Tab-separated table of C-alpha atoms and ligand atoms in Angstrom:
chain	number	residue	atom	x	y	z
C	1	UNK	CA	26.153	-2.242	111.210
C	2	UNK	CA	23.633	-0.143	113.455
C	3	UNK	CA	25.097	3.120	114.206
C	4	UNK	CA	24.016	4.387	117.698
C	5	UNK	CA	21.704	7.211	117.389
C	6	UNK	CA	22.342	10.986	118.810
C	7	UNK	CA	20.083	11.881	121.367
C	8	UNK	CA	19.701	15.360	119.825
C	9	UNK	CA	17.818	13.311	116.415
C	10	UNK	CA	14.872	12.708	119.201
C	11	UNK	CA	11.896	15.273	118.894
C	12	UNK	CA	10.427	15.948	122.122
C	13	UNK	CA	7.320	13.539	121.213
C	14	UNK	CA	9.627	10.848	119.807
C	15	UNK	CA	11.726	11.309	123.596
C	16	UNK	CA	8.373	10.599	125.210
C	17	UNK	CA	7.901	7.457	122.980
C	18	UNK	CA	11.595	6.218	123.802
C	19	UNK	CA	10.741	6.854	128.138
C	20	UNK	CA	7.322	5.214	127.676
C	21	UNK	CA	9.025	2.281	125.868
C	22	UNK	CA	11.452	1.470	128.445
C	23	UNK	CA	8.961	1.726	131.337
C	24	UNK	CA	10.122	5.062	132.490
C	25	UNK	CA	7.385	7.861	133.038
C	26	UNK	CA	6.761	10.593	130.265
C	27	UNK	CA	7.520	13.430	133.067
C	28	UNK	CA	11.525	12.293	131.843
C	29	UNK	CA	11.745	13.360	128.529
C	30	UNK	CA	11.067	16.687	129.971
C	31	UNK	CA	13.812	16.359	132.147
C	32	UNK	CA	16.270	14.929	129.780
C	33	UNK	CA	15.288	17.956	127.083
C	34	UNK	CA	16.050	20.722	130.110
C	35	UNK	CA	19.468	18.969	130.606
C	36	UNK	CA	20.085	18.955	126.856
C	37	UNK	CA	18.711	22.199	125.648
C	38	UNK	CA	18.678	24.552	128.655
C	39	UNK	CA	21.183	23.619	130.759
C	40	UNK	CA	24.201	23.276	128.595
C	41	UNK	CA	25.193	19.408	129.922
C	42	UNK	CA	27.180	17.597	127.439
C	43	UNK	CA	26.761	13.879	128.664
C	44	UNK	CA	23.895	11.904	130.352
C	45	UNK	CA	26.232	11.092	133.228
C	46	UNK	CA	25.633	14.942	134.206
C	47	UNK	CA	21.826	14.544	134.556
C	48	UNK	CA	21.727	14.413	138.135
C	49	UNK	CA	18.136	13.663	138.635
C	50	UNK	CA	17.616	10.631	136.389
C	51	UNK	CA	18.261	7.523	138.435
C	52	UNK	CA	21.544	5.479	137.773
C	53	UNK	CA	19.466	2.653	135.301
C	54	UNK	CA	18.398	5.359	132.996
C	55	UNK	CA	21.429	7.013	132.524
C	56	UNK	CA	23.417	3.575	131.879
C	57	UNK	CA	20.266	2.598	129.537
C	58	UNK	CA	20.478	5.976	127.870
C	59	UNK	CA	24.485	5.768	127.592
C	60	UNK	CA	23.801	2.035	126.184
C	61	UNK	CA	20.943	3.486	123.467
C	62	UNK	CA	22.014	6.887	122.115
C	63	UNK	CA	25.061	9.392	121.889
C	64	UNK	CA	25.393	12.121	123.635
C	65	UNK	CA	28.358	14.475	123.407
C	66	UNK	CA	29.775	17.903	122.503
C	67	UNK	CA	31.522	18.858	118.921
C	68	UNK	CA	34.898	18.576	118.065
C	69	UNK	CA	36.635	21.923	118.068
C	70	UNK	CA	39.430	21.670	115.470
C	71	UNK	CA	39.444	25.549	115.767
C	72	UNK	CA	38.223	28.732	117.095
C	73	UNK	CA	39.136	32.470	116.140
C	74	UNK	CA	38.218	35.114	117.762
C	75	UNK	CA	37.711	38.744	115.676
C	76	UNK	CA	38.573	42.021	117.314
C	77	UNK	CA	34.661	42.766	116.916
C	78	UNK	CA	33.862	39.897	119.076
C	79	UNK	CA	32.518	37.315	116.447
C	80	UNK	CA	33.787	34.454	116.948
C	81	UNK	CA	34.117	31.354	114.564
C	82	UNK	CA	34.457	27.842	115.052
C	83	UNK	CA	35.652	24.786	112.578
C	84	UNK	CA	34.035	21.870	114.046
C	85	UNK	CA	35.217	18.267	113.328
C	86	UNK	CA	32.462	15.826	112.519
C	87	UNK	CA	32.676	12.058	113.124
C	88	UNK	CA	33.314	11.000	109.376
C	89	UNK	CA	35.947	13.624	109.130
C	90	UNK	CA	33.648	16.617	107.661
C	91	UNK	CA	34.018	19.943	108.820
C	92	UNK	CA	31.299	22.598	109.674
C	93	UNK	CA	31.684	26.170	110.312
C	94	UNK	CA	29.406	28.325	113.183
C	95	UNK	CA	30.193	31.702	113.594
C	96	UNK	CA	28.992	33.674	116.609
C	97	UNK	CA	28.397	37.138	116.297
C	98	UNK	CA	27.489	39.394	119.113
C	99	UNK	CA	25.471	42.321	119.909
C	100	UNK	CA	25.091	44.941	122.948
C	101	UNK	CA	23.219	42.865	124.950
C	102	UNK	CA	22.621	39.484	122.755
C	103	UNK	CA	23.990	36.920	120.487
C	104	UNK	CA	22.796	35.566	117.169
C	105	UNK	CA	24.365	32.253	115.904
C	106	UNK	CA	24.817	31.531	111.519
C	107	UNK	CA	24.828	27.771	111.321
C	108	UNK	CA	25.480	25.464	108.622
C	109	UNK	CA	23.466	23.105	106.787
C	110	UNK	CA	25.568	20.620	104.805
C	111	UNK	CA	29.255	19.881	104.480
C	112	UNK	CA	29.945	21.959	101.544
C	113	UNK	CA	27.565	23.061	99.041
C	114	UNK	CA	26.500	21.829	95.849
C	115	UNK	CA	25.462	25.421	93.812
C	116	UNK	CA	28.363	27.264	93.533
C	117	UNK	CA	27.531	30.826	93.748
C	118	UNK	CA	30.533	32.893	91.836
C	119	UNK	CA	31.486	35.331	95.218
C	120	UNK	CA	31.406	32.218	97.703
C	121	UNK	CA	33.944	30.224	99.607
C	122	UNK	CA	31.625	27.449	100.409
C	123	UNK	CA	30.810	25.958	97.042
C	124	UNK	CA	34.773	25.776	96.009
C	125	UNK	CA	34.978	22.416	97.382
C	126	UNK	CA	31.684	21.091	96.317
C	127	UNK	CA	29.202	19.275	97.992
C	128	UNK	CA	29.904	15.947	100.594
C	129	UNK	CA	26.261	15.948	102.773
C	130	UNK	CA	23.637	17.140	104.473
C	131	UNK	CA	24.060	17.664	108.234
C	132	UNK	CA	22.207	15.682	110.494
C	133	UNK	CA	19.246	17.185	112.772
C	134	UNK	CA	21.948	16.596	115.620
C	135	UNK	CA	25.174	18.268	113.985
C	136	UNK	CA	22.760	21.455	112.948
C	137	UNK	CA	21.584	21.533	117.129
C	138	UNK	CA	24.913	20.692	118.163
C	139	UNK	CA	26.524	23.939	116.719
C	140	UNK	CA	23.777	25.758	118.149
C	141	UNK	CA	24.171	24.519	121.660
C	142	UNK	CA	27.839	25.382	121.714
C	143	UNK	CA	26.951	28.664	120.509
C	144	UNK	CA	24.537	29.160	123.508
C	145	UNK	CA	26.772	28.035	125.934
C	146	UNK	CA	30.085	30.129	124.997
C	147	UNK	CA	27.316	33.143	124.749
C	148	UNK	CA	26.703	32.732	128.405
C	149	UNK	CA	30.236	32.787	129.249
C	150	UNK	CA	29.800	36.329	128.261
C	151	UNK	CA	26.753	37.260	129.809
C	152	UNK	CA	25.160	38.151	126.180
C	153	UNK	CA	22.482	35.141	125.847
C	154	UNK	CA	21.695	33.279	122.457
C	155	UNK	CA	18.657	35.269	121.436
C	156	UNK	CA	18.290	34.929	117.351
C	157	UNK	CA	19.543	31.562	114.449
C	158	UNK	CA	20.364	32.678	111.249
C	159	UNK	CA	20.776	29.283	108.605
C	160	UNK	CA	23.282	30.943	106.587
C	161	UNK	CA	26.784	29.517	107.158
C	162	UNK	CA	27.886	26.572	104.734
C	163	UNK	CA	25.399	25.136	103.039
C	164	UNK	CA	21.809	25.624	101.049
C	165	UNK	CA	19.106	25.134	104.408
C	166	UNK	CA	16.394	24.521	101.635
C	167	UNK	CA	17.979	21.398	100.352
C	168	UNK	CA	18.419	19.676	103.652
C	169	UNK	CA	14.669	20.462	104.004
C	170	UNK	CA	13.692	17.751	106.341
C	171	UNK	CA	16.507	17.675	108.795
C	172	UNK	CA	16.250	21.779	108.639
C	173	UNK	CA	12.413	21.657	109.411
C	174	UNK	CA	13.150	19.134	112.417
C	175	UNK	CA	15.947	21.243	113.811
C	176	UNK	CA	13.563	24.458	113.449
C	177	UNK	CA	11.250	23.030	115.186
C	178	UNK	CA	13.717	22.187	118.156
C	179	UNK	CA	14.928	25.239	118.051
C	180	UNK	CA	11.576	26.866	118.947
C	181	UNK	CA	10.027	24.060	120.840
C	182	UNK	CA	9.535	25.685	124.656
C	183	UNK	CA	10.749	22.664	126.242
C	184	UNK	CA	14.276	22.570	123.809
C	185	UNK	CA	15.704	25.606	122.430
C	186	UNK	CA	12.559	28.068	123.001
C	187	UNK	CA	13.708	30.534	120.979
C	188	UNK	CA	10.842	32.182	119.071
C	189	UNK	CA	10.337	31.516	115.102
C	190	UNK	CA	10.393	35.441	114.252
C	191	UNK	CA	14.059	35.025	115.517
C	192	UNK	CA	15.372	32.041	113.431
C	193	UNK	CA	15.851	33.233	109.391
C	194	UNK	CA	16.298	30.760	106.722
C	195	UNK	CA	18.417	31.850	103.713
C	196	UNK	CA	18.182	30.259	100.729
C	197	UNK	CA	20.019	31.038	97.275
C	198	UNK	CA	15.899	30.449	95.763
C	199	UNK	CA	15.158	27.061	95.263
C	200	UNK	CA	11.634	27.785	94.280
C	201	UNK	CA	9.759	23.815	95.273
C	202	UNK	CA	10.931	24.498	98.528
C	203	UNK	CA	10.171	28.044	99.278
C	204	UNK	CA	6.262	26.848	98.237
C	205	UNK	CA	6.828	24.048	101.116
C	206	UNK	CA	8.607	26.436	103.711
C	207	UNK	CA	5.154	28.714	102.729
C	208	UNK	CA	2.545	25.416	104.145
C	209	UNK	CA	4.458	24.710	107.457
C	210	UNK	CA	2.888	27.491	109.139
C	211	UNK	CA	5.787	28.224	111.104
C	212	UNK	CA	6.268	32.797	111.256
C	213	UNK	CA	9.834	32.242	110.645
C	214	UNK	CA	12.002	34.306	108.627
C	215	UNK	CA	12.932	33.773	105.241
C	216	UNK	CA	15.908	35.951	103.580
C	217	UNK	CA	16.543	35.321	99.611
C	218	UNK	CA	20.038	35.552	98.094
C	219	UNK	CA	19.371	37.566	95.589
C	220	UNK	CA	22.604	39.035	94.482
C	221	UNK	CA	21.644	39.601	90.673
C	222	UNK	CA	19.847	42.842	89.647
C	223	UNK	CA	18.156	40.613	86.228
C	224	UNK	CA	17.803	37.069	84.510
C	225	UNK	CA	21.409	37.800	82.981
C	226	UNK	CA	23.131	38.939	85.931
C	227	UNK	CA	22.179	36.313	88.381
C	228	UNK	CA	22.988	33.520	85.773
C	229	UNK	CA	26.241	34.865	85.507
C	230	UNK	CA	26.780	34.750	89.930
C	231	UNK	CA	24.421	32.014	90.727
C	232	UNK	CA	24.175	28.973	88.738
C	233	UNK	CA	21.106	27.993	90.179
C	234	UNK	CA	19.385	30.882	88.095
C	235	UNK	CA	19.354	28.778	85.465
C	236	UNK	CA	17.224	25.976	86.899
C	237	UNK	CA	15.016	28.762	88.787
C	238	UNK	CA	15.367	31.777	86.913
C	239	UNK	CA	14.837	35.448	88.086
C	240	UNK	CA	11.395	35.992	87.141
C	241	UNK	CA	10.158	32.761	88.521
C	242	UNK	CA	11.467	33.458	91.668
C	243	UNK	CA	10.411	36.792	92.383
C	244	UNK	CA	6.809	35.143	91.341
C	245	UNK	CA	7.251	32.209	94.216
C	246	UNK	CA	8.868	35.150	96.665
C	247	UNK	CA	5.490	37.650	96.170
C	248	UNK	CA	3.235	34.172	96.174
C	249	UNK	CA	5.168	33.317	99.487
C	250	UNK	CA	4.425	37.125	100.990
C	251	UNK	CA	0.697	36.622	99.891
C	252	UNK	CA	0.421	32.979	101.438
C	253	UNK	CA	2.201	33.557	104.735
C	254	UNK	CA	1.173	37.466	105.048
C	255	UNK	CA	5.313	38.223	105.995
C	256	UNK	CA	7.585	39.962	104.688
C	257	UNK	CA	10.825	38.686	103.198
C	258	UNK	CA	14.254	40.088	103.320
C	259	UNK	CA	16.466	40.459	100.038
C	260	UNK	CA	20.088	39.759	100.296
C	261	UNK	CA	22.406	41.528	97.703
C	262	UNK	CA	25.815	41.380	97.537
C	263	UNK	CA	27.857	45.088	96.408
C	264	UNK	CA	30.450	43.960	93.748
C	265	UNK	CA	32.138	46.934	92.324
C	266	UNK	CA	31.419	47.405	88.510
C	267	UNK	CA	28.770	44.511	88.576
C	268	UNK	CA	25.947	44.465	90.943
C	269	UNK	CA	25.865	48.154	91.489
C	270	UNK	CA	25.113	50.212	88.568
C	271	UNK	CA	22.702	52.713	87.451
C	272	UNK	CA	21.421	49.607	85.035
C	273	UNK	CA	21.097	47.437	88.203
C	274	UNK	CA	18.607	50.459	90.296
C	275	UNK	CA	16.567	50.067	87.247
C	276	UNK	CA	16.173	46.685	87.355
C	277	UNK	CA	15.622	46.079	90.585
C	278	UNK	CA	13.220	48.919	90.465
C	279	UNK	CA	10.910	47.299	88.010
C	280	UNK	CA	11.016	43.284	90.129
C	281	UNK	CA	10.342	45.180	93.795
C	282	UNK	CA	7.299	47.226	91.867
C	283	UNK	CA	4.451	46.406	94.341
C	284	UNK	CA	6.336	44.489	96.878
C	285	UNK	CA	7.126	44.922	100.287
C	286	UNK	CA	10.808	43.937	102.062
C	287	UNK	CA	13.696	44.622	102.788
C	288	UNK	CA	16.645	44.474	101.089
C	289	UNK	CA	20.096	43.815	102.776
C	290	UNK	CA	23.130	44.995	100.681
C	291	UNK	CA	26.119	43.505	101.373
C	292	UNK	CA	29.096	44.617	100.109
C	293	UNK	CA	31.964	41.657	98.756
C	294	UNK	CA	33.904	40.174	101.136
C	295	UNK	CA	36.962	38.924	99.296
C	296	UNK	CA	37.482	35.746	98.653
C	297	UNK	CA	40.826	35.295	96.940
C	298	UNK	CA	39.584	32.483	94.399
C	299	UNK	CA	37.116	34.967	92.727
C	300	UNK	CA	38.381	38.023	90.741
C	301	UNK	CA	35.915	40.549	92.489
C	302	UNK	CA	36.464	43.960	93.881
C	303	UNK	CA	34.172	45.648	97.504
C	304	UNK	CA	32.923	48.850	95.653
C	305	UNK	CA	34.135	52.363	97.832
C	306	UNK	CA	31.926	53.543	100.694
C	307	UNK	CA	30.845	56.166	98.804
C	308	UNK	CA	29.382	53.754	95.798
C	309	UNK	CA	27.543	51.317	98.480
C	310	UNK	CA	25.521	54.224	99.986
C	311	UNK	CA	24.945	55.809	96.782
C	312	UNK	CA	23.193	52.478	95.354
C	313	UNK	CA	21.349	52.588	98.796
C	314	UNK	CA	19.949	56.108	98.482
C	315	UNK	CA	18.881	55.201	94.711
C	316	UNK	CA	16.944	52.079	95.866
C	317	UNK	CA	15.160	54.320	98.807
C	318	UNK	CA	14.283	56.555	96.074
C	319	UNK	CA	12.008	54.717	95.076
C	320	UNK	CA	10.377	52.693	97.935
C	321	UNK	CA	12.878	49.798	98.564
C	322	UNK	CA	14.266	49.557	102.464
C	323	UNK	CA	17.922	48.671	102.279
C	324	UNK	CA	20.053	48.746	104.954
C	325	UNK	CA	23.930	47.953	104.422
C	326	UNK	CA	25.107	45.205	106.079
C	327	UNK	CA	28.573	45.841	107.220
C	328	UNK	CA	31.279	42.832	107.338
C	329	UNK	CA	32.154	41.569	110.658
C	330	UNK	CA	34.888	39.387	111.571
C	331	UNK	CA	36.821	40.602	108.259
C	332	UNK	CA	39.954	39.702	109.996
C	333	UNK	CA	39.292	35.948	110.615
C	334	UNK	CA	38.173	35.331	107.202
C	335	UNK	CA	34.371	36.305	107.897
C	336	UNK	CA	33.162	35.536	104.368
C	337	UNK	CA	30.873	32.201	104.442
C	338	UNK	CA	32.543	29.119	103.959
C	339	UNK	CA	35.945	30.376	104.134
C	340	UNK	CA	37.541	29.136	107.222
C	341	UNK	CA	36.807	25.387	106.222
C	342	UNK	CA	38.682	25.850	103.219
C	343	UNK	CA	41.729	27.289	104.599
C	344	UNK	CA	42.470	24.754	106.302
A	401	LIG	N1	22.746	28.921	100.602
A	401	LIG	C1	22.016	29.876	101.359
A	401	LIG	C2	22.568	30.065	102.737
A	401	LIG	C3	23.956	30.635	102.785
A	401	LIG	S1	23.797	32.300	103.095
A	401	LIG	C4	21.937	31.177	100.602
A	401	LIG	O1	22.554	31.291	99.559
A	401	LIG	O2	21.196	32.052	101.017
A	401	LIG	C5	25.295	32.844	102.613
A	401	LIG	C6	25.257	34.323	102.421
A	401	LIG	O3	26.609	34.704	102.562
A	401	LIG	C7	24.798	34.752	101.047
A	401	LIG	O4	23.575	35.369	101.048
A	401	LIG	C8	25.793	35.813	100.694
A	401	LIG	O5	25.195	37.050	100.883
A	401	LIG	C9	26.853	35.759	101.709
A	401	LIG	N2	28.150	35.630	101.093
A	401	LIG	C10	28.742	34.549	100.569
A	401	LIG	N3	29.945	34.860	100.090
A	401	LIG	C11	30.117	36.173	100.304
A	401	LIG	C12	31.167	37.091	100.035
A	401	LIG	N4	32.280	36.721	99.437
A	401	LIG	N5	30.997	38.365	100.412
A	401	LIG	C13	29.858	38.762	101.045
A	401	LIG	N6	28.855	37.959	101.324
A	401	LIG	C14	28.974	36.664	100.956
């Protein structure tokens, strides 16, 4: 069986390619990318200036439609999540969240996720697939188009919703590059971050691609001990070795990376844990993100006070480190990553 390809698999050469083959001039690939990618259309029949022939040749070769909602919630902040329904029955998460004047978009990477961090919802089911070039696009264009609807355009991507971005690494790099082509997405790299819980091989190949994207590292554990104990994939790529790949990946690409670190009362925010993180920033510049927990009822956590999470922040100022605290939003719709696929 040949399965019908999505139009949204096509790079903007590859388009080109497919017009050229079927004796249509290049001039339409532009014209079918506008249609996709800036003008919110969700079918070929909507393409009004493509003659009859190539939209009946384009229904006949590819597929061309919106997602599935199975569900959207809407948070009294204003972000806004969606459970999407894929064709083989998967389901991905996209979460809009809004600013003043702008909207950023988290989007997911695979169905599930295979490295079952000890604080996240998305790894409780374990892994099915990677998401298609298309389904990673897909959320992203419905994202841009319900942004319009209230006047606060899709400015900035963030790749952390279900999934490790970094081991879908070819379908991710394709989508990127959509994403930021002028004629498809055209939003710029220094707004699209990449998260990844620090598989080190591919942090070294995100470094060659010469894209000035932004790369954020789960961090979440203060030393080798701690971050075995939350993130199982310390063991394969342990502490040390990452923060070696992170400072070889500031040196390479001459940017900056952001730290993520989650806030879990009694565990990731002690005097021990300033210390620690002390001596692995020594040198380096970034950011740091802290975030506190976000309950997830299958882990036996705790959020540490208000008082605790800016304490931890002024002691990690102290000495150099600029962390901001990233407060939860959409707490009421189940914000934490991962979790609104599994309630289901
Ligand atoms: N796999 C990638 C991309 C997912 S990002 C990565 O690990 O970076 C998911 C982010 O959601 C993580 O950095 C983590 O900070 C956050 N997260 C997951 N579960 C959380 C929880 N219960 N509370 C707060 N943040 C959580």
């Amino acid at each position: 069986m040949t399965t019908i390809k999505d139009i949204r698999e096509l790079s903007y050469p590859e388009l080109v390619d497919y017009c050229l083959s079927i004796n249509e001039p290049d001039y339409r690939a532009t014209q079918i990318f506008e249609w996709i990618y800036q003008k919110s259309t969700s079918s070929f029949d909507e393409m009004r200036n493509l003659s009859e022939t190539l939209k009946n040749q384009l229904n006949k070769d590819f597929v061309f439609k919106p997602l599935d909602i199975e569900k959207k919630e809407v948070s009294e902040d204003g972000t806004t999540k969606f459970l999407f329904n894929l064709d083989d029955g998967q389901r991905v998460e996209t979460v809009l969240i809004p600013a003043k004047t702008r909207t950023t978009v988290c989007v997911s990477t695979q169905a599930g996720c295979k490295f079952g961090c000890k604080f996240c919802a998305s790894g409780i089911g374990g892994w099915t697939r990677n998401l298609a070039t298309a389904e990673i696009l897909a959320q992203i264009l419905h994202v841009k188009e319900e942004s319009l609807k209230h006047k606060k355009p899709l400015s900035h991507v963030v790749f952390m919703g279900v999934g490790e971005p970094l081991d879908n690494f070819d379908y991710l790099m394709k989508a990127i590059r959509m994403i930021n082509n002028k004629k498809a997405l055209n939003i710029g790299a220094r707004r699209i971050t990449v998260s990844t819980c620090g598989v080190i091989p591919k942090i070294h190949d995100l470094g060659k691609q010469g894209l000035q994207i932004e790369l954020a590292i789960s961090l979440h554990g203060f030393d080798n001990d701690s971050r075995n104990v939350l993130m199982p994939v310390n063991k394969k790529y342990p502490f040390n070795e990452l923060m070696k790949a992170c400072r070889e990946y500031i040196k390479s690409t001459k940017r900056q990376i952001t730290f993520e670190y989650i806030l879990i009362k009694d565990v990731t925010c002690s005097n021990e844990a300033v210390q620690s993180l002390k001596k692995a920033f020594q040198g380096m510049i970034c950011k740091m993100n802290l975030i506190p927990y976000n309950p997830v009822k299958e882990f036996d956590h705790q959020t540490p006070t208000r008082q605790e999470i800016y304490q931890f922040k002024d002691q990690l100022e102290k000495f150099g480190v600029h962390a901001t605290v990233r407060m939860p939003r959409g707490r009421d719709i189940s914000g934490a990553c991962g979790q609104l696929r599994l309630r289901q």
